[in-house]
mmCIF file of C-alpha atoms in Angstrom:
data_model
loop_
_atom_site.group_PDB
_atom_site.id
_atom_site.type_symbol
_atom_site.label_atom_id
_atom_site.label_comp_id
_atom_site.label_asym_id
_atom_site.label_seq_id
_atom_site.Cartn_x
_atom_site.Cartn_y
_atom_site.Cartn_z
ATOM 1 C CA UNK E 1 76.882 -3.396 18.516
ATOM 2 C CA UNK E 2 78.736 -0.258 17.483
ATOM 3 C CA UNK E 3 82.124 0.323 15.946
ATOM 4 C CA UNK E 4 84.820 1.983 18.020
ATOM 5 C CA UNK E 5 88.230 3.297 16.976
ATOM 6 C CA UNK E 6 90.753 0.818 18.316
ATOM 7 C CA UNK E 7 93.968 2.385 16.990
ATOM 8 C CA UNK E 8 95.047 5.101 14.558
ATOM 9 C CA UNK E 9 97.969 4.999 12.125
ATOM 10 C CA UNK E 10 99.865 7.433 9.919
ATOM 11 C CA UNK E 11 100.525 4.865 7.177
ATOM 12 C CA UNK E 12 98.481 2.092 5.627
ATOM 13 C CA UNK E 13 101.155 -0.610 5.924
ATOM 14 C CA UNK E 14 101.093 -0.677 9.727
ATOM 15 C CA UNK E 15 97.302 -0.453 9.686
ATOM 16 C CA UNK E 16 96.992 -3.466 7.375
ATOM 17 C CA UNK E 17 99.458 -5.533 9.423
ATOM 18 C CA UNK E 18 97.365 -5.118 12.578
ATOM 19 C CA UNK E 19 94.111 -5.564 10.630
ATOM 20 C CA UNK E 20 95.313 -8.878 9.188
ATOM 21 C CA UNK E 21 96.449 -10.085 12.631
ATOM 22 C CA UNK E 22 93.120 -9.168 14.224
ATOM 23 C CA UNK E 23 91.170 -10.832 11.416
ATOM 24 C CA UNK E 24 93.250 -13.995 11.818
ATOM 25 C CA UNK E 25 92.103 -14.008 15.460
ATOM 26 C CA UNK E 26 88.443 -13.797 14.372
ATOM 27 C CA UNK E 27 87.954 -10.085 15.039
ATOM 28 C CA UNK E 28 86.056 -8.198 12.356
ATOM 29 C CA UNK E 29 87.674 -4.827 11.679
ATOM 30 C CA UNK E 30 87.579 -1.984 9.177
ATOM 31 C CA UNK E 31 89.955 0.786 8.064
ATOM 32 C CA UNK E 32 88.583 4.318 7.756
ATOM 33 C CA UNK E 33 90.232 7.266 5.944
ATOM 34 C CA UNK E 34 92.888 5.016 4.401
ATOM 35 C CA UNK E 35 92.394 6.189 0.825
ATOM 36 C CA UNK E 36 92.495 9.925 1.512
ATOM 37 C CA UNK E 37 95.753 9.575 3.453
ATOM 38 C CA UNK E 38 97.280 7.277 0.823
ATOM 39 C CA UNK E 39 96.516 9.864 -1.864
ATOM 40 C CA UNK E 40 97.821 12.805 0.171
ATOM 41 C CA UNK E 41 99.791 12.080 3.387
ATOM 42 C CA UNK E 42 99.509 15.728 4.439
ATOM 43 C CA UNK E 43 95.829 15.098 5.232
ATOM 44 C CA UNK E 44 96.778 12.623 7.972
ATOM 45 C CA UNK E 45 96.687 15.264 10.706
ATOM 46 C CA UNK E 46 93.545 16.829 9.251
ATOM 47 C CA UNK E 47 91.411 13.663 9.334
ATOM 48 C CA UNK E 48 93.054 12.116 12.402
ATOM 49 C CA UNK E 49 95.015 9.341 10.721
ATOM 50 C CA UNK E 50 93.922 5.957 9.413
ATOM 51 C CA UNK E 51 91.443 4.568 11.914
ATOM 52 C CA UNK E 52 91.186 0.843 12.664
ATOM 53 C CA UNK E 53 87.668 0.227 13.939
ATOM 54 C CA UNK E 54 86.347 -2.877 15.662
ATOM 55 C CA UNK E 55 83.101 -3.960 17.327
ATOM 56 C CA UNK E 56 82.814 -2.922 20.970
ATOM 57 C CA UNK E 57 82.395 -6.527 22.094
ATOM 58 C CA UNK E 58 85.792 -7.462 20.608
ATOM 59 C CA UNK E 59 87.710 -4.774 22.533
ATOM 60 C CA UNK E 60 89.171 -7.016 25.261
ATOM 61 C CA UNK E 61 90.265 -9.691 22.781
ATOM 62 C CA UNK E 62 91.788 -7.045 20.465
ATOM 63 C CA UNK E 63 93.715 -5.466 23.355
ATOM 64 C CA UNK E 64 95.164 -8.868 24.251
ATOM 65 C CA UNK E 65 96.236 -9.458 20.634
ATOM 66 C CA UNK E 66 97.858 -5.996 20.470
ATOM 67 C CA UNK E 67 99.640 -6.533 23.791
ATOM 68 C CA UNK E 68 100.995 -9.870 22.542
ATOM 69 C CA UNK E 69 102.270 -8.198 19.351
ATOM 70 C CA UNK E 70 103.917 -5.352 21.253
ATOM 71 C CA UNK E 71 105.680 -7.746 23.630
ATOM 72 C CA UNK E 72 107.101 -9.916 20.845
ATOM 73 C CA UNK E 73 110.723 -8.822 20.352
ATOM 74 C CA UNK E 74 112.053 -7.867 16.936
ATOM 75 C CA UNK E 75 114.522 -10.309 15.407
ATOM 76 C CA UNK E 76 117.080 -10.195 12.620
ATOM 77 C CA UNK E 77 117.018 -12.454 9.571
ATOM 78 C CA UNK E 78 119.011 -15.090 11.468
ATOM 79 C CA UNK E 79 116.547 -15.053 14.425
ATOM 80 C CA UNK E 80 118.740 -12.998 16.781
ATOM 81 C CA UNK E 81 116.741 -10.713 19.107
ATOM 82 C CA UNK E 82 117.411 -7.033 18.389
ATOM 83 C CA UNK E 83 118.353 -5.148 21.538
ATOM 84 C CA UNK E 84 119.326 -1.580 22.353
ATOM 85 C CA UNK E 85 123.103 -1.077 22.174
ATOM 86 C CA UNK E 86 122.922 1.388 25.070
ATOM 87 C CA UNK E 87 120.804 -0.420 27.707
ATOM 88 C CA UNK E 88 120.462 -3.936 26.166
ATOM 89 C CA UNK E 89 116.639 -3.786 26.378
ATOM 90 C CA UNK E 90 114.627 -5.721 23.779
ATOM 91 C CA UNK E 91 111.650 -3.324 24.131
ATOM 92 C CA UNK E 92 112.219 -1.378 20.917
ATOM 93 C CA UNK E 93 110.115 0.383 18.320
ATOM 94 C CA UNK E 94 110.710 -0.258 14.634
ATOM 95 C CA UNK E 95 110.314 2.324 11.881
ATOM 96 C CA UNK E 96 110.766 5.367 14.113
ATOM 97 C CA UNK E 97 111.112 8.508 11.981
ATOM 98 C CA UNK E 98 114.299 10.170 13.182
ATOM 99 C CA UNK E 99 115.087 13.829 12.666
ATOM 100 C CA UNK E 100 118.444 13.662 14.512
ATOM 101 C CA UNK E 101 120.848 14.239 11.642
ATOM 102 C CA UNK E 102 122.181 17.139 9.612
ATOM 103 C CA UNK E 103 120.181 16.050 6.558
ATOM 104 C CA UNK E 104 116.979 15.908 8.577
ATOM 105 C CA UNK E 105 117.511 19.389 10.039
ATOM 106 C CA UNK E 106 118.258 20.863 6.614
ATOM 107 C CA UNK E 107 115.188 19.118 5.191
ATOM 108 C CA UNK E 108 113.011 20.508 7.984
ATOM 109 C CA UNK E 109 114.275 24.036 7.344
ATOM 110 C CA UNK E 110 113.776 23.710 3.578
ATOM 111 C CA UNK E 111 110.267 22.295 4.023
ATOM 112 C CA UNK E 112 109.368 25.177 6.358
ATOM 113 C CA UNK E 113 110.688 27.817 3.949
ATOM 114 C CA UNK E 114 109.240 26.232 0.796
ATOM 115 C CA UNK E 115 105.966 24.986 2.327
ATOM 116 C CA UNK E 116 106.566 21.381 1.252
ATOM 117 C CA UNK E 117 106.358 18.009 2.963
ATOM 118 C CA UNK E 118 109.664 17.069 4.718
ATOM 119 C CA UNK E 119 111.596 14.949 2.254
ATOM 120 C CA UNK E 120 114.331 13.482 4.426
ATOM 121 C CA UNK E 121 113.528 11.325 7.435
ATOM 122 C CA UNK E 122 115.490 8.279 8.467
ATOM 123 C CA UNK E 123 113.770 5.115 9.726
ATOM 124 C CA UNK E 124 115.579 3.771 12.789
ATOM 125 C CA UNK E 125 114.943 1.594 15.812
ATOM 126 C CA UNK E 126 114.112 3.418 19.055
ATOM 127 C CA UNK E 127 114.445 1.921 22.516
ATOM 128 C CA UNK E 128 111.255 2.242 24.560
ATOM 129 C CA UNK E 129 113.248 2.109 27.802
ATOM 130 C CA UNK E 130 115.994 4.733 27.329
ATOM 131 C CA UNK E 131 114.900 6.522 24.132
ATOM 132 C CA UNK E 132 118.149 5.747 22.259
ATOM 133 C CA UNK E 133 117.822 5.711 18.452
ATOM 134 C CA UNK E 134 119.972 3.280 16.496
ATOM 135 C CA UNK E 135 120.406 1.443 13.205
ATOM 136 C CA UNK E 136 121.294 -2.198 12.776
ATOM 137 C CA UNK E 137 124.846 -2.784 11.657
ATOM 138 C CA UNK E 138 125.118 -5.462 9.011
#
């Protein structure tokens, strides 16, 4: 019975969400390298991200739980399914870090010249079907 890396993350929030879901399904799991990345996010690439590890025997069950989570569509506060405005697909990714704006380009240039972590990134939804990035209009 050995531990295997099931999934890696670049932030602890997403890692804890999946960890809690897996534990609610009876799967024992552990997070590795969470503290070092929380203290300094620049180390994420160096250590390979936050690793969610599970027992080898739980792999099939964990994959089924992850597949179920990925297939559940995102909804708004009033339970409306969020869909892509371009292709109407409900297969979207939440929290995508977009660099497709003037502010993001300027931030990337400044971070390159000043050797600092990029300050400006916008969180948007991204369609898994057509790749379109969009924000929800309120």
